[in-house]
Coordinates of C-alpha atoms in Angstrom, one line a residue:
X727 CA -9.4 19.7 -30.6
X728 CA -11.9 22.3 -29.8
X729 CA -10.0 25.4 -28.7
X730 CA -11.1 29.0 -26.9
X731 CA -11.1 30.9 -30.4
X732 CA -13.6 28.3 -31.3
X733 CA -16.1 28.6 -28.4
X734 CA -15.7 32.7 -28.7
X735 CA -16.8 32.3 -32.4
X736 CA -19.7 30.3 -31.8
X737 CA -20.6 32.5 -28.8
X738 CA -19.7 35.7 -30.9
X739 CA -17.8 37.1 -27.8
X740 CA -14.1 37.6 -27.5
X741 CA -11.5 35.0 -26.1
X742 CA -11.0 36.9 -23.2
X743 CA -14.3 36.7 -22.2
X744 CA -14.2 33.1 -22.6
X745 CA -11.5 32.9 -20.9
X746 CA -12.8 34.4 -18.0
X747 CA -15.9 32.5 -17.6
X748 CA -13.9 29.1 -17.9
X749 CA -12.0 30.5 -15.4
X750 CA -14.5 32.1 -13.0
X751 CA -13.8 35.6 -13.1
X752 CA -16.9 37.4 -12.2
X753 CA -16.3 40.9 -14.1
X754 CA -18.7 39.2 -16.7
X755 CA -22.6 38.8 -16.8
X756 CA -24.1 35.9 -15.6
X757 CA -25.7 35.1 -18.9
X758 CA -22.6 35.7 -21.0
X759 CA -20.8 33.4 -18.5
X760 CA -23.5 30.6 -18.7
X761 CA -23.8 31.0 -22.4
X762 CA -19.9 30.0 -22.4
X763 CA -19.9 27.3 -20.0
X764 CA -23.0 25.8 -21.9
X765 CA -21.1 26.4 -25.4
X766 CA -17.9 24.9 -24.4
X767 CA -19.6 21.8 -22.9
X768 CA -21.7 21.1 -25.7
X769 CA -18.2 20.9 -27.9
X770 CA -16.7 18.8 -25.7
X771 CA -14.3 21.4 -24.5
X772 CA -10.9 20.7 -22.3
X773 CA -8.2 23.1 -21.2
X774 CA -4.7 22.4 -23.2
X775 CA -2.9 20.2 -20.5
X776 CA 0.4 22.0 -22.2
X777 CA -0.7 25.6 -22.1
X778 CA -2.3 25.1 -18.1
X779 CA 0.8 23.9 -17.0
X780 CA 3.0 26.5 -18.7
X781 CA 0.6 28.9 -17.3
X782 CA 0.7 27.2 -14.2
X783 CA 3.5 25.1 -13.3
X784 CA 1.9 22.4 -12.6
X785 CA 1.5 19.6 -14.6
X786 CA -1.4 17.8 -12.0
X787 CA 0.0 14.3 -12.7
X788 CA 1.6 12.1 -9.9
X789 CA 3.9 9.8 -10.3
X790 CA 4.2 6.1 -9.2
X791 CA 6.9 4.1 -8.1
X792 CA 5.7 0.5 -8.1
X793 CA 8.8 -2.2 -8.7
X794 CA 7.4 -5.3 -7.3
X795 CA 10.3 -8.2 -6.8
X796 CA 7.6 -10.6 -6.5
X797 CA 6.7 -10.2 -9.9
X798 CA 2.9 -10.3 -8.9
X799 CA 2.9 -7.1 -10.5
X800 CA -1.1 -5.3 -10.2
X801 CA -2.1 -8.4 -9.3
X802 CA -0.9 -8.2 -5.9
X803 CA -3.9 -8.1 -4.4
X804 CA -2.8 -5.8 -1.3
X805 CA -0.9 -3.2 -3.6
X806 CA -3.3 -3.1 -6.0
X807 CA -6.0 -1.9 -3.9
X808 CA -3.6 0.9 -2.4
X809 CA -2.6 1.9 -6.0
X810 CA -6.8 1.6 -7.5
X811 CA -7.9 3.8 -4.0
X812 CA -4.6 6.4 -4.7
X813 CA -5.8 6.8 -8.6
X814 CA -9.4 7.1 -8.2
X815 CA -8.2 10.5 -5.2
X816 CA -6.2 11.6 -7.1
X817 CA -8.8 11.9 -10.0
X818 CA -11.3 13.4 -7.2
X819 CA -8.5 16.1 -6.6
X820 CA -7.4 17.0 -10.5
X821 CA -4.2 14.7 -10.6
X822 CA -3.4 12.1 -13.2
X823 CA -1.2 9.2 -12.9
X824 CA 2.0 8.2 -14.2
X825 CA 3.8 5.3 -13.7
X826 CA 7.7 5.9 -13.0
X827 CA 10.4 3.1 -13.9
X828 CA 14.1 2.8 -15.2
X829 CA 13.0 1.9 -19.1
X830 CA 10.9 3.8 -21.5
X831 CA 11.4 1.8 -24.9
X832 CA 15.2 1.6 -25.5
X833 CA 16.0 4.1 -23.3
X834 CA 17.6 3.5 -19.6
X835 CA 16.3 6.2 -16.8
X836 CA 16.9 7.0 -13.7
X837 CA 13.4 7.2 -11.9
X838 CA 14.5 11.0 -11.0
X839 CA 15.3 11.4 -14.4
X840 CA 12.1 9.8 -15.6
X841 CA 9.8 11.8 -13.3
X842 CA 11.5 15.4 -14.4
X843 CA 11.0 14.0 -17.9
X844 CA 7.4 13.0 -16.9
X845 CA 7.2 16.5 -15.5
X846 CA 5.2 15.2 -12.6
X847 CA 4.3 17.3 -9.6
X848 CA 5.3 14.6 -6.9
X849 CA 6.0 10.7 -6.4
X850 CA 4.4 8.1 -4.6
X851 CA 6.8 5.5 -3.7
X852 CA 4.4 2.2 -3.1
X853 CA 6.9 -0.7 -3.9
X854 CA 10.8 -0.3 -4.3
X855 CA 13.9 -1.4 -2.7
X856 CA 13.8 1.6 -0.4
X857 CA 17.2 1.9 0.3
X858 CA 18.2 1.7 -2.9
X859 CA 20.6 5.0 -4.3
X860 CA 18.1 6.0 -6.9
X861 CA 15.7 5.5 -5.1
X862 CA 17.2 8.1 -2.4
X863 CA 18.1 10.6 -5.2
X864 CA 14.6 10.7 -6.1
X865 CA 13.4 11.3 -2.7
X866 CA 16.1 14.0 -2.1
X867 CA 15.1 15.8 -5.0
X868 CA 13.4 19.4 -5.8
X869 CA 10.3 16.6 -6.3
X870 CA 7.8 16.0 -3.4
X871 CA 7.3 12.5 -2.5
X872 CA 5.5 10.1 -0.1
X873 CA 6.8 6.6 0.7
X874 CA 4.2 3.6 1.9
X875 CA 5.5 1.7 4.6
X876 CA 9.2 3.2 5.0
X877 CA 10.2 6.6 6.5
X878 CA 12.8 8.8 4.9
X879 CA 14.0 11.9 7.3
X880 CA 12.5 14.5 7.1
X881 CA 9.6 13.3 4.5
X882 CA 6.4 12.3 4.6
X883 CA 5.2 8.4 4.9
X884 CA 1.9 6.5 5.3
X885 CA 2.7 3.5 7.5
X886 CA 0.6 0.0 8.4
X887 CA 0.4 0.0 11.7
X888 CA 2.6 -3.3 11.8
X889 CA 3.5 -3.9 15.0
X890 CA 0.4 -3.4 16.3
X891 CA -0.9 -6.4 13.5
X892 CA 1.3 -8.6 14.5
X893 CA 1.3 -8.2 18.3
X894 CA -3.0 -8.6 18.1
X895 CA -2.1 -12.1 15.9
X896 CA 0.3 -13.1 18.6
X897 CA -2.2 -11.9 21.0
X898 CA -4.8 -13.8 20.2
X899 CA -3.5 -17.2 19.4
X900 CA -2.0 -16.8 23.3
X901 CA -5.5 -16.3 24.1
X902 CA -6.6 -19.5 22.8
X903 CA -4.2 -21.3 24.9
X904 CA -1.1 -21.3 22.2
X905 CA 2.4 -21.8 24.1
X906 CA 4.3 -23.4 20.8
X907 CA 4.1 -20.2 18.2
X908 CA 6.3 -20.3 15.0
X909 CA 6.4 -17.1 13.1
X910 CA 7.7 -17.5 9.1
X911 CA 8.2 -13.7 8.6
X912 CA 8.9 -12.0 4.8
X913 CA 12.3 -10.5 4.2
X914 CA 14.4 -8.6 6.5
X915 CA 12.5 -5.1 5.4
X916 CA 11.1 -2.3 7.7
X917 CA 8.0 -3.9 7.6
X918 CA 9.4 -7.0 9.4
X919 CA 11.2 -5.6 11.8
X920 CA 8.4 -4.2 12.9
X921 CA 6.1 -7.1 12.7
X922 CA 9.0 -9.0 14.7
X923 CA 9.0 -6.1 17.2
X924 CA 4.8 -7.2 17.8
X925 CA 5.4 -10.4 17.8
X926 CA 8.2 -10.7 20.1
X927 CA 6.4 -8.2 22.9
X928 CA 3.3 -10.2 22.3
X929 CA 4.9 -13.3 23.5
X930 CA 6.8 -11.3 26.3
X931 CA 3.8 -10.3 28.0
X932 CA 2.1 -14.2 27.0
X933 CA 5.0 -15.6 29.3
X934 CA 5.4 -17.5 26.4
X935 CA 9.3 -19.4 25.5
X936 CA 10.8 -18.0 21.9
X937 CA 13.0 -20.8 20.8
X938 CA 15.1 -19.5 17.5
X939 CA 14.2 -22.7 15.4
X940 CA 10.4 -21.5 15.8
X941 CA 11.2 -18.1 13.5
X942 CA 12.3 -18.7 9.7
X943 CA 12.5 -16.0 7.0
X944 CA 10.5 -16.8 4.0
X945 CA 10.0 -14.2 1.4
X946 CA 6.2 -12.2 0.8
X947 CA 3.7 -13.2 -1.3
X948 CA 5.7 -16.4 -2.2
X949 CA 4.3 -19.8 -1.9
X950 CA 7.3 -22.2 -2.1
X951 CA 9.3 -20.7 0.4
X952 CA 6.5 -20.7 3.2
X953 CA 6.1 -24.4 2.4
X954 CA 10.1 -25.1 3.1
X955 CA 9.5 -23.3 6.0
X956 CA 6.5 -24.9 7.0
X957 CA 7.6 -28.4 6.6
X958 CA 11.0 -27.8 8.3
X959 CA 9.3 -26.5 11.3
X960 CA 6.6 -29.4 11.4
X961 CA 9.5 -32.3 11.1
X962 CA 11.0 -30.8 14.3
X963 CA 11.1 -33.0 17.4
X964 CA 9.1 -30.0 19.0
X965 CA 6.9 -28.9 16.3
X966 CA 4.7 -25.4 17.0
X967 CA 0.8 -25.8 17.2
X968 CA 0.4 -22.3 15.6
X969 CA 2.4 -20.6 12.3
X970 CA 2.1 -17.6 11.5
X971 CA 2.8 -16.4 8.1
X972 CA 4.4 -13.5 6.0
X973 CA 0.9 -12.8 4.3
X974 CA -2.0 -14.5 3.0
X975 CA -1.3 -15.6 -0.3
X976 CA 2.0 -17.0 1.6
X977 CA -0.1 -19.3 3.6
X978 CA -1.4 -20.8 0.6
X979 CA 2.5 -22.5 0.2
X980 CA 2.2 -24.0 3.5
X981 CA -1.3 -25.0 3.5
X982 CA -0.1 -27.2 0.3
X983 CA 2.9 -28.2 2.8
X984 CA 0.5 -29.3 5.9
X985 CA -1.7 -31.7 3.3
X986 CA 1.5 -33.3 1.9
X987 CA 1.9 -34.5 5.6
X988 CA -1.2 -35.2 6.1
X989 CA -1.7 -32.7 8.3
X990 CA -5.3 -30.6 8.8
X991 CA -5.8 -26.8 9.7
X992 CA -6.7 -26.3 12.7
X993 CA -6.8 -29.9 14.5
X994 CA -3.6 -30.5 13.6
X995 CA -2.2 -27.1 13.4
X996 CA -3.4 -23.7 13.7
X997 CA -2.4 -21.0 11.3
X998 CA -2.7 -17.0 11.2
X999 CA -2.3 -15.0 7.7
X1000 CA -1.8 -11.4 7.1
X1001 CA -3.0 -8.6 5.0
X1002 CA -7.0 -10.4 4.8
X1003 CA -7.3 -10.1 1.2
X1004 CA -10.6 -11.7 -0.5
X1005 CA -8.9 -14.7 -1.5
X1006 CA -8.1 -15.4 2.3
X1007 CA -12.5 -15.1 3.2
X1008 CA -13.5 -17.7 0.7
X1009 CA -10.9 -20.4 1.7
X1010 CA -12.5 -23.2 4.0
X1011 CA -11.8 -22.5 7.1
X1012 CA -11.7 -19.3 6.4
X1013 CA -8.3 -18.0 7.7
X1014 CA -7.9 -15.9 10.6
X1015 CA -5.4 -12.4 9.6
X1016 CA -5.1 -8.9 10.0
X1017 CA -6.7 -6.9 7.3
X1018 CA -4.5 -4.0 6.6
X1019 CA -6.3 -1.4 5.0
X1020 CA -4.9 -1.1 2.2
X1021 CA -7.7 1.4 0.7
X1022 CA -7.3 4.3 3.2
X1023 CA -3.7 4.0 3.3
X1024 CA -3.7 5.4 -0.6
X1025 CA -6.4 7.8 0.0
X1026 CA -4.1 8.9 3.1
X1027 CA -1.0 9.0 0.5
X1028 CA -2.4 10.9 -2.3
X1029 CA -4.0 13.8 0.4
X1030 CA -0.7 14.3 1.6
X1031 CA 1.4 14.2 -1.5
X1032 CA -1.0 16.6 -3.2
X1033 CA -1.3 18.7 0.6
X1034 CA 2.9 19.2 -0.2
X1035 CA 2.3 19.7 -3.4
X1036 CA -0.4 22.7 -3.6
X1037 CA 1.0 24.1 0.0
X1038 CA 4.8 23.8 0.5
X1039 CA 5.1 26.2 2.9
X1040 CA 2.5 25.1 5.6
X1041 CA 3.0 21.4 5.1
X1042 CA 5.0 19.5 7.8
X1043 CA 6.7 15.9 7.2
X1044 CA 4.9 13.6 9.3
X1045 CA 4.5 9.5 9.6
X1046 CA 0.8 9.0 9.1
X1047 CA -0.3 5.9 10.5
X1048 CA -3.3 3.6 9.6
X1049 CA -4.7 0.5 11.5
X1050 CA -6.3 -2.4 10.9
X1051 CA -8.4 -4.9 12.5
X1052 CA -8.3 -8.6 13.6
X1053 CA -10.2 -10.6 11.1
X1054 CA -11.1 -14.1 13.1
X1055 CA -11.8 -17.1 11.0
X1056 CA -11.7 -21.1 11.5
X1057 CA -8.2 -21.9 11.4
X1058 CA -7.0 -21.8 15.0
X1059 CA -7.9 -24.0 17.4
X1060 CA -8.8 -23.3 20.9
X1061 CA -6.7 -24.9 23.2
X1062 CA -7.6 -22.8 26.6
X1063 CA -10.3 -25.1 27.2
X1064 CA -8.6 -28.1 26.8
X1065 CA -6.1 -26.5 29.5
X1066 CA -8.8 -25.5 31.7
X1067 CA -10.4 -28.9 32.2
X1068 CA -6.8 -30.6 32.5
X1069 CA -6.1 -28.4 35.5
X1070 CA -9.4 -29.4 37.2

């Protein structure tokens, strides 16, 4: 590894001259300082990570929490765009990433334990039981985090706007003359709660009958559970004409549910996703969701993690909130027509 005693010997300067021109001091000439930049670049030169952060203390690596239940792991489509858009910022700021869990070989961690260990300047929390104790020791810590979609007191968070997604799914399939609305939701999390909150406003202000058989918990991005629920709610003497589901992969499930009873999307049945991941656009029809945006909402977490890291004192916790946008396929039918012309 090419060191600063190296570059001052092929410069024939001293290392605190090189030093300073790697550092930018400007009580050096121009040419010396060029010379050194030009030297240092041709020998493939980096800064010991060790001896910046002793000089330092900072280490300029964030740390990831990511424990996904659904053991999609990065190939969750939705998470794995938050986490690829948070690592490529954090490059573009200095940072590096580290992934933080309770196992490194044999050895069991706490995930405070593991970030001090890690020595990482702050935490993202994208994917965790959030109310989990160790979870709330790490986020109670000397160590600055940001949390995705849950908000701690007095911390910061990035939050999907998902009321506000799931009142403009509600919304729209009222539009299109939908009185009979089943909702399969994910898990009782934060993030259903609020999606619930949307939906059940939406349908307020529709006019629109909630009967309790019409709302089943499923579980996110899991297919066999959205097709229990989906075939429970079309055997019902009163079956809905629109489902909404947990997510988008989730919708898969009950699509394979629909064609076991010989049922089509939409004449039969129209269905709304969530998240509009590719995989939703290429399905035929394409499938009407929300696209959460999944990219912004890591740029949004990094900036802010790396704002409380580098400027503690000015910073202020705050719930930073991103929206999305109706994406409108071919899978719900319009029935306000057919409404229309029965009244005349």
């Amino acid at each position: 590894m090419v060191t600063i005693k190296d570059i001052s010997k092929a410069c024939n300067v001293s290392t605190t001259t090189v030093s300073k021109a790697l550092n930018g001091y400007k009580d050096i000439s121009d040419k010396t300082r060029d010379l050194v930049l030009k030297t240092a670049r041709e020998m493939h030169y980096f800064p010991n990570a060790a001896a910046r952060q002793l000089k330092t203390n900072m280490s300029h690596n964030i740390g990831v929490l990511f424990v996904d239940e659904t053991n999609s792991g990065l190939a969750h489509e939705y998470f794995s765009t938050i986490l690829n858009s948070a690592k490529e910022e954090s490059e573009k700021l200095g940072y590096d990433i580290t992934f933080i869990s309770k196992n490194m070989g044999r050895k069991n961690f706490s995930y405070l334990d593991h970030a001090r260990y890690r020595k990482v300047d702050g935490v993202l929390i994208a994917c965790v039981n959030y109310k989990n104790q160790e979870v709330i020791n790490l986020v109670n810590s000397e160590i600055p985090t940001i949390s995705i979609d849950y908000a701690y007191d007095n911390r910061s968070s990035v939050m999907s706007n998902n009321i506000e997604g799931a009142y403009e799914l509600t919304k729209f399939l009222i539009e299109k003359g939908h009185k009979k609305i089943a909702f399969i939701h994910g898990e009782r999390t934060s993030v259903t709660e609020k999606r619930l909150n949307g939906f059940f406003r939406a349908c307020k202000e529709g006019g629109i009958l909630e009967k309790k058989e019409w709302v089943l918990e499923a579980k996110f991005h899991d297919t066999k559970s959205s097709a229990e629920a989906t075939e429970k709610l079309m055997k019902l003497a009163d079956p809905p004409t629109a489902i909404m589901y947990p997510d988008d992969f989730a919708y898969l499930g009950g699509l394979n549910a629909l064609e076991k009873l010989n049922l089509s999307v939409p004449d039969d049945v129209s269905v709304v996703g969530y998240d509009g991941v590719k995989l939703a656009q290429v399905l035929r029809p394409k499938l009407t969701t929300y696209y959460q945006d999944a990219e912004m909402i890591g740029i949004k977490s990094v900036r802010k993690l790396v704002e409380i890291i580098e400027q503690p004192k000015f910073c202020v916790p705050e719930q930073i909130m991103v929206s999305g946008r109706l994406l409108v396929g071919g899978t719900v039918k319009d029935l306000s027509n057919k409404r229309n012309t029965s009244k005349k």
